[in-house]
């Protein structure tokens, strides 16, 4: 089932309709659905699809030749293409009289097997771009390779592309489309444990309970997801053991660089370089308090939900999992799910606010959203605000998100208002998000005040 990706498909369709040379670059993390997007786009069009393999030049050239032969209805091209240049030139000339798509998937493997491939492609684009109707698509999973060797200023292909698509995981709303048979609560939990990566969502069954889904995947040594994080790291980095230690430290509560380096027994400068790579891979994210520019308060968290869940719960229980004790392990995990979902719910609420803004249903036109933490000089303690968003120097919103089984009481609203007093905005909007609704007292105070919005999770239009 193909869902979502309307914006990306529209971009590709608009390029296709131009009927002139177009060059689109598609890149993104593994499992995010790049190949599915390409296949959906080319399914009803004249297209040559070629996937590079992690092999030598001879193997990739042979495979490319076979792809062209299949497109040419079996015409024997194998004897013609003794080089990538002759094969590519053949395709460019084919496209002089008709619209043809050439999609090269896993481009980094091709370029690494043939060091001259990018320069050859550059030469042929410059030679034929004014006469060929070719639509060229280069796709790759190696983020660093695509950014450094295709998109970067010094790359041979720089300046030739007419569009680029960085494919990201689905947001929560898109994820819910796939999980349509689940309850709203279960949809959020599934999003919390696998995120919006299509390949991970495919491992989930919306006809089963959360417990059964977790047991069938994370707690099953023979499942796809059981070893996915370690396998992915082995494909992307050279020293997976150190990366694993850093991710584990962050997932289990170490958020500052000093804490992380202490936990993994590595110098902070060493950890900094590894964490930069993890940020580029979309596994880790760096945060600073909303509205501040100093990096002294930087904290790190796991950006990918599947990695967050896996490293939070699987390593400590691995010995039991491999012995088939999934029931016992789930009993350990279940009481912690509500607490684990706290940060997930904050992200869901941010996405909701962005949707409200873009649909012009938000009373404040914020420019960005983020978390804030800092010192309360009156209370002499560290405090946190789940979500902040500033429109200008005079107007901002403050939000608190509660994923608990209890209704949110008026005290939560009072605390949010008190913490907002640390800021000098003249006009302040307050949002309370709750999994389980609100007490009568909270509703009455919100009604008596202006600019207070109470949002029950079930009313978020999931």
mmCIF file with all atom_site columns, N, CA and C in Angstrom, residues 331-377:
data_model
loop_
_atom_site.group_PDB
_atom_site.id
_atom_site.type_symbol
_atom_site.label_atom_id
_atom_site.label_alt_id
_atom_site.label_comp_id
_atom_site.label_asym_id
_atom_site.label_entity_id
_atom_site.label_seq_id
_atom_site.pdbx_PDB_ins_code
_atom_site.Cartn_x
_atom_site.Cartn_y
_atom_site.Cartn_z
_atom_site.occupancy
_atom_site.B_iso_or_equiv
_atom_site.pdbx_formal_charge
_atom_site.auth_seq_id
_atom_site.auth_comp_id
_atom_site.auth_asym_id
_atom_site.auth_atom_id
_atom_site.pdbx_PDB_model_num
ATOM 1   N N  . UNK A 1 331 ? 6.405  -7.519 30.338 1.00 0.00 ? 331 UNK A N  1
ATOM 2   C CA . UNK A 1 331 ? 5.942  -7.087 31.660 1.00 0.00 ? 331 UNK A CA 1
ATOM 3   C C  . UNK A 1 331 ? 6.879  -6.034 32.256 1.00 0.00 ? 331 UNK A C  1
ATOM 4   N N  . UNK A 1 332 ? 8.147  -6.105 31.906 1.00 0.00 ? 332 UNK A N  1
ATOM 5   C CA . UNK A 1 332 ? 9.108  -5.083 32.353 1.00 0.00 ? 332 UNK A CA 1
ATOM 6   C C  . UNK A 1 332 ? 8.900  -3.769 31.610 1.00 0.00 ? 332 UNK A C  1
ATOM 7   N N  . UNK A 1 333 ? 8.611  -3.884 30.316 1.00 0.00 ? 333 UNK A N  1
ATOM 8   C CA . UNK A 1 333 ? 8.502  -2.695 29.470 1.00 0.00 ? 333 UNK A CA 1
ATOM 9   C C  . UNK A 1 333 ? 7.191  -1.953 29.685 1.00 0.00 ? 333 UNK A C  1
ATOM 10  N N  . UNK A 1 334 ? 6.095  -2.695 29.826 1.00 0.00 ? 334 UNK A N  1
ATOM 11  C CA . UNK A 1 334 ? 4.754  -2.085 29.833 1.00 0.00 ? 334 UNK A CA 1
ATOM 12  C C  . UNK A 1 334 ? 4.591  -0.938 30.834 1.00 0.00 ? 334 UNK A C  1
ATOM 13  N N  . UNK A 1 335 ? 5.056  -1.071 32.091 1.00 0.00 ? 335 UNK A N  1
ATOM 14  C CA . UNK A 1 335 ? 4.859  0.033  33.037 1.00 0.00 ? 335 UNK A CA 1
ATOM 15  C C  . UNK A 1 335 ? 5.623  1.310  32.655 1.00 0.00 ? 335 UNK A C  1
ATOM 16  N N  . UNK A 1 336 ? 6.604  1.188  31.780 1.00 0.00 ? 336 UNK A N  1
ATOM 17  C CA . UNK A 1 336 ? 7.420  2.346  31.411 1.00 0.00 ? 336 UNK A CA 1
ATOM 18  C C  . UNK A 1 336 ? 6.928  3.048  30.143 1.00 0.00 ? 336 UNK A C  1
ATOM 19  N N  . UNK A 1 337 ? 5.961  2.464  29.460 1.00 0.00 ? 337 UNK A N  1
ATOM 20  C CA . UNK A 1 337 ? 5.529  3.012  28.172 1.00 0.00 ? 337 UNK A CA 1
ATOM 21  C C  . UNK A 1 337 ? 4.930  4.404  28.317 1.00 0.00 ? 337 UNK A C  1
ATOM 22  N N  . UNK A 1 338 ? 4.123  4.613  29.349 1.00 0.00 ? 338 UNK A N  1
ATOM 23  C CA . UNK A 1 338 ? 3.494  5.923  29.541 1.00 0.00 ? 338 UNK A CA 1
ATOM 24  C C  . UNK A 1 338 ? 4.542  7.013  29.706 1.00 0.00 ? 338 UNK A C  1
ATOM 25  N N  . UNK A 1 339 ? 5.546  6.759  30.535 1.00 0.00 ? 339 UNK A N  1
ATOM 26  C CA . UNK A 1 339 ? 6.630  7.735  30.724 1.00 0.00 ? 339 UNK A CA 1
ATOM 27  C C  . UNK A 1 339 ? 7.415  7.930  29.432 1.00 0.00 ? 339 UNK A C  1
ATOM 28  N N  . UNK A 1 340 ? 7.675  6.829  28.738 1.00 0.00 ? 340 UNK A N  1
ATOM 29  C CA . UNK A 1 340 ? 8.392  6.896  27.458 1.00 0.00 ? 340 UNK A CA 1
ATOM 30  C C  . UNK A 1 340 ? 7.649  7.756  26.452 1.00 0.00 ? 340 UNK A C  1
ATOM 31  N N  . UNK A 1 341 ? 6.333  7.700  26.467 1.00 0.00 ? 341 UNK A N  1
ATOM 32  C CA . UNK A 1 341 ? 5.519  8.413  25.484 1.00 0.00 ? 341 UNK A CA 1
ATOM 33  C C  . UNK A 1 341 ? 5.466  9.917  25.719 1.00 0.00 ? 341 UNK A C  1
ATOM 34  N N  . UNK A 1 342 ? 5.964  10.401 26.855 1.00 0.00 ? 342 UNK A N  1
ATOM 35  C CA . UNK A 1 342 ? 5.913  11.832 27.144 1.00 0.00 ? 342 UNK A CA 1
ATOM 36  C C  . UNK A 1 342 ? 6.531  12.676 26.051 1.00 0.00 ? 342 UNK A C  1
ATOM 37  N N  . UNK A 1 343 ? 7.760  12.368 25.663 1.00 0.00 ? 343 UNK A N  1
ATOM 38  C CA . UNK A 1 343 ? 8.456  13.138 24.617 1.00 0.00 ? 343 UNK A CA 1
ATOM 39  C C  . UNK A 1 343 ? 7.815  12.927 23.248 1.00 0.00 ? 343 UNK A C  1
ATOM 40  N N  . UNK A 1 344 ? 7.309  11.715 23.025 1.00 0.00 ? 344 UNK A N  1
ATOM 41  C CA . UNK A 1 344 ? 6.635  11.437 21.756 1.00 0.00 ? 344 UNK A CA 1
ATOM 42  C C  . UNK A 1 344 ? 5.399  12.325 21.625 1.00 0.00 ? 344 UNK A C  1
ATOM 43  N N  . UNK A 1 345 ? 4.645  12.436 22.707 1.00 0.00 ? 345 UNK A N  1
ATOM 44  C CA . UNK A 1 345 ? 3.425  13.237 22.684 1.00 0.00 ? 345 UNK A CA 1
ATOM 45  C C  . UNK A 1 345 ? 3.751  14.714 22.435 1.00 0.00 ? 345 UNK A C  1
ATOM 46  N N  . UNK A 1 346 ? 4.852  15.188 22.984 1.00 0.00 ? 346 UNK A N  1
ATOM 47  C CA . UNK A 1 346 ? 5.270  16.569 22.721 1.00 0.00 ? 346 UNK A CA 1
ATOM 48  C C  . UNK A 1 346 ? 5.476  16.786 21.220 1.00 0.00 ? 346 UNK A C  1
ATOM 49  N N  . UNK A 1 347 ? 6.104  15.834 20.565 1.00 0.00 ? 347 UNK A N  1
ATOM 50  C CA . UNK A 1 347 ? 6.338  15.952 19.122 1.00 0.00 ? 347 UNK A CA 1
ATOM 51  C C  . UNK A 1 347 ? 5.015  15.914 18.356 1.00 0.00 ? 347 UNK A C  1
ATOM 52  N N  . UNK A 1 348 ? 4.096  15.048 18.769 1.00 0.00 ? 348 UNK A N  1
ATOM 53  C CA . UNK A 1 348 ? 2.783  14.987 18.128 1.00 0.00 ? 348 UNK A CA 1
ATOM 54  C C  . UNK A 1 348 ? 2.061  16.322 18.270 1.00 0.00 ? 348 UNK A C  1
ATOM 55  N N  . UNK A 1 349 ? 2.178  16.933 19.443 1.00 0.00 ? 349 UNK A N  1
ATOM 56  C CA . UNK A 1 349 ? 1.518  18.228 19.687 1.00 0.00 ? 349 UNK A CA 1
ATOM 57  C C  . UNK A 1 349 ? 2.155  19.337 18.847 1.00 0.00 ? 349 UNK A C  1
ATOM 58  N N  . UNK A 1 350 ? 3.455  19.287 18.679 1.00 0.00 ? 350 UNK A N  1
ATOM 59  C CA . UNK A 1 350 ? 4.121  20.266 17.805 1.00 0.00 ? 350 UNK A CA 1
ATOM 60  C C  . UNK A 1 350 ? 3.602  20.154 16.381 1.00 0.00 ? 350 UNK A C  1
ATOM 61  N N  . UNK A 1 351 ? 3.502  18.920 15.910 1.00 0.00 ? 351 UNK A N  1
ATOM 62  C CA . UNK A 1 351 ? 2.992  18.714 14.553 1.00 0.00 ? 351 UNK A CA 1
ATOM 63  C C  . UNK A 1 351 ? 1.559  19.222 14.424 1.00 0.00 ? 351 UNK A C  1
ATOM 64  N N  . UNK A 1 352 ? 0.761  19.032 15.461 1.00 0.00 ? 352 UNK A N  1
ATOM 65  C CA . UNK A 1 352 ? -0.614 19.533 15.466 1.00 0.00 ? 352 UNK A CA 1
ATOM 66  C C  . UNK A 1 352 ? -0.621 21.055 15.363 1.00 0.00 ? 352 UNK A C  1
ATOM 67  N N  . UNK A 1 353 ? 0.228  21.723 16.119 1.00 0.00 ? 353 UNK A N  1
ATOM 68  C CA . UNK A 1 353 ? 0.284  23.185 16.088 1.00 0.00 ? 353 UNK A CA 1
ATOM 69  C C  . UNK A 1 353 ? 0.715  23.695 14.714 1.00 0.00 ? 353 UNK A C  1
ATOM 70  N N  . UNK A 1 354 ? 1.679  23.028 14.100 1.00 0.00 ? 354 UNK A N  1
ATOM 71  C CA . UNK A 1 354 ? 2.103  23.422 12.757 1.00 0.00 ? 354 UNK A CA 1
ATOM 72  C C  . UNK A 1 354 ? 0.951  23.264 11.759 1.00 0.00 ? 354 UNK A C  1
ATOM 73  N N  . UNK A 1 355 ? 0.203  22.186 11.897 1.00 0.00 ? 355 UNK A N  1
ATOM 74  C CA . UNK A 1 355 ? -0.938 21.978 10.996 1.00 0.00 ? 355 UNK A CA 1
ATOM 75  C C  . UNK A 1 355 ? -1.972 23.084 11.182 1.00 0.00 ? 355 UNK A C  1
ATOM 76  N N  . UNK A 1 356 ? -2.221 23.455 12.446 1.00 0.00 ? 356 UNK A N  1
ATOM 77  C CA . UNK A 1 356 ? -3.163 24.537 12.725 1.00 0.00 ? 356 UNK A CA 1
ATOM 78  C C  . UNK A 1 356 ? -2.689 25.853 12.118 1.00 0.00 ? 356 UNK A C  1
ATOM 79  N N  . UNK A 1 357 ? -1.396 26.107 12.223 1.00 0.00 ? 357 UNK A N  1
ATOM 80  C CA . UNK A 1 357 ? -0.840 27.345 11.654 1.00 0.00 ? 357 UNK A CA 1
ATOM 81  C C  . UNK A 1 357 ? -1.000 27.376 10.143 1.00 0.00 ? 357 UNK A C  1
ATOM 82  N N  . UNK A 1 358 ? -0.643 26.267 9.485  1.00 0.00 ? 358 UNK A N  1
ATOM 83  C CA . UNK A 1 358 ? -0.678 26.223 8.027  1.00 0.00 ? 358 UNK A CA 1
ATOM 84  C C  . UNK A 1 358 ? -2.100 26.256 7.483  1.00 0.00 ? 358 UNK A C  1
ATOM 85  N N  . UNK A 1 359 ? -3.065 25.820 8.303  1.00 0.00 ? 359 UNK A N  1
ATOM 86  C CA . UNK A 1 359 ? -4.469 25.871 7.878  1.00 0.00 ? 359 UNK A CA 1
ATOM 87  C C  . UNK A 1 359 ? -5.156 27.148 8.381  1.00 0.00 ? 359 UNK A C  1
ATOM 88  N N  . UNK A 1 360 ? -4.347 28.066 8.926  1.00 0.00 ? 360 UNK A N  1
ATOM 89  C CA . UNK A 1 360 ? -4.830 29.369 9.415  1.00 0.00 ? 360 UNK A CA 1
ATOM 90  C C  . UNK A 1 360 ? -5.852 29.238 10.549 1.00 0.00 ? 360 UNK A C  1
ATOM 91  N N  . UNK A 1 361 ? -5.653 28.213 11.374 1.00 0.00 ? 361 UNK A N  1
ATOM 92  C CA . UNK A 1 361 ? -6.538 28.027 12.522 1.00 0.00 ? 361 UNK A CA 1
ATOM 93  C C  . UNK A 1 361 ? -5.835 28.296 13.846 1.00 0.00 ? 361 UNK A C  1
ATOM 94  N N  . UNK A 1 362 ? -4.660 28.893 13.778 1.00 0.00 ? 362 UNK A N  1
ATOM 95  C CA . UNK A 1 362 ? -3.903 29.191 14.993 1.00 0.00 ? 362 UNK A CA 1
ATOM 96  C C  . UNK A 1 362 ? -3.927 30.695 15.245 1.00 0.00 ? 362 UNK A C  1
ATOM 97  N N  . UNK A 1 363 ? -4.221 31.130 16.452 1.00 0.00 ? 363 UNK A N  1
ATOM 98  C CA . UNK A 1 363 ? -4.319 32.567 16.732 1.00 0.00 ? 363 UNK A CA 1
ATOM 99  C C  . UNK A 1 363 ? -2.981 33.287 16.740 1.00 0.00 ? 363 UNK A C  1
ATOM 100 N N  . UNK A 1 364 ? -1.898 32.538 16.746 1.00 0.00 ? 364 UNK A N  1
ATOM 101 C CA . UNK A 1 364 ? -0.565 33.143 16.758 1.00 0.00 ? 364 UNK A CA 1
ATOM 102 C C  . UNK A 1 364 ? 0.254  32.589 15.603 1.00 0.00 ? 364 UNK A C  1
ATOM 103 N N  . UNK A 1 365 ? 0.879  33.459 14.858 1.00 0.00 ? 365 UNK A N  1
ATOM 104 C CA . UNK A 1 365 ? 1.685  33.044 13.705 1.00 0.00 ? 365 UNK A CA 1
ATOM 105 C C  . UNK A 1 365 ? 3.145  32.888 14.127 1.00 0.00 ? 365 UNK A C  1
ATOM 106 N N  . UNK A 1 366 ? 3.423  31.797 14.828 1.00 0.00 ? 366 UNK A N  1
ATOM 107 C CA . UNK A 1 366 ? 4.796  31.546 15.294 1.00 0.00 ? 366 UNK A CA 1
ATOM 108 C C  . UNK A 1 366 ? 5.703  31.216 14.112 1.00 0.00 ? 366 UNK A C  1
ATOM 109 N N  . UNK A 1 367 ? 6.994  31.469 14.305 1.00 0.00 ? 367 UNK A N  1
ATOM 110 C CA . UNK A 1 367 ? 7.987  31.194 13.257 1.00 0.00 ? 367 UNK A CA 1
ATOM 111 C C  . UNK A 1 367 ? 8.651  29.837 13.454 1.00 0.00 ? 367 UNK A C  1
ATOM 112 N N  . UNK A 1 368 ? 8.688  29.385 14.684 1.00 0.00 ? 368 UNK A N  1
ATOM 113 C CA . UNK A 1 368 ? 9.291  28.094 14.999 1.00 0.00 ? 368 UNK A CA 1
ATOM 114 C C  . UNK A 1 368 ? 8.740  27.621 16.335 1.00 0.00 ? 368 UNK A C  1
ATOM 115 N N  . UNK A 1 369 ? 8.977  26.352 16.633 1.00 0.00 ? 369 UNK A N  1
ATOM 116 C CA . UNK A 1 369 ? 8.550  25.776 17.906 1.00 0.00 ? 369 UNK A CA 1
ATOM 117 C C  . UNK A 1 369 ? 9.719  25.033 18.528 1.00 0.00 ? 369 UNK A C  1
ATOM 118 N N  . UNK A 1 370 ? 9.778  25.022 19.846 1.00 0.00 ? 370 UNK A N  1
ATOM 119 C CA . UNK A 1 370 ? 10.846 24.302 20.505 1.00 0.00 ? 370 UNK A CA 1
ATOM 120 C C  . UNK A 1 370 ? 10.600 24.187 21.993 1.00 0.00 ? 370 UNK A C  1
ATOM 121 N N  . UNK A 1 371 ? 11.465 23.436 22.635 1.00 0.00 ? 371 UNK A N  1
ATOM 122 C CA . UNK A 1 371 ? 11.382 23.252 24.082 1.00 0.00 ? 371 UNK A CA 1
ATOM 123 C C  . UNK A 1 371 ? 12.271 24.280 24.766 1.00 0.00 ? 371 UNK A C  1
ATOM 124 N N  . UNK A 1 372 ? 11.866 24.736 25.947 1.00 0.00 ? 372 UNK A N  1
ATOM 125 C CA . UNK A 1 372 ? 12.705 25.678 26.706 1.00 0.00 ? 372 UNK A CA 1
ATOM 126 C C  . UNK A 1 372 ? 12.968 25.116 28.098 1.00 0.00 ? 372 UNK A C  1
ATOM 127 N N  . UNK A 1 373 ? 14.183 25.308 28.562 1.00 0.00 ? 373 UNK A N  1
ATOM 128 C CA . UNK A 1 373 ? 14.504 24.958 29.937 1.00 0.00 ? 373 UNK A CA 1
ATOM 129 C C  . UNK A 1 373 ? 15.520 25.975 30.458 1.00 0.00 ? 373 UNK A C  1
ATOM 130 N N  . UNK A 1 374 ? 15.474 26.197 31.743 1.00 0.00 ? 374 UNK A N  1
ATOM 131 C CA . UNK A 1 374 ? 16.374 27.180 32.341 1.00 0.00 ? 374 UNK A CA 1
ATOM 132 C C  . UNK A 1 374 ? 16.090 27.360 33.818 1.00 0.00 ? 374 UNK A C  1
ATOM 133 N N  . UNK A 1 375 ? 16.682 28.391 34.396 1.00 0.00 ? 375 UNK A N  1
ATOM 134 C CA . UNK A 1 375 ? 16.595 28.630 35.832 1.00 0.00 ? 375 UNK A CA 1
ATOM 135 C C  . UNK A 1 375 ? 15.443 29.567 36.184 1.00 0.00 ? 375 UNK A C  1
ATOM 136 N N  . UNK A 1 376 ? 14.687 29.188 37.185 1.00 0.00 ? 376 UNK A N  1
ATOM 137 C CA . UNK A 1 376 ? 13.650 30.054 37.757 1.00 0.00 ? 376 UNK A CA 1
ATOM 138 C C  . UNK A 1 376 ? 14.276 30.764 38.951 1.00 0.00 ? 376 UNK A C  1
ATOM 139 N N  . UNK A 1 377 ? 14.637 32.049 38.815 1.00 0.00 ? 377 UNK A N  1
ATOM 140 C CA . UNK A 1 377 ? 15.342 32.742 39.904 1.00 0.00 ? 377 UNK A CA 1
ATOM 141 C C  . UNK A 1 377 ? 14.507 32.913 41.168 1.00 0.00 ? 377 UNK A C  1
#
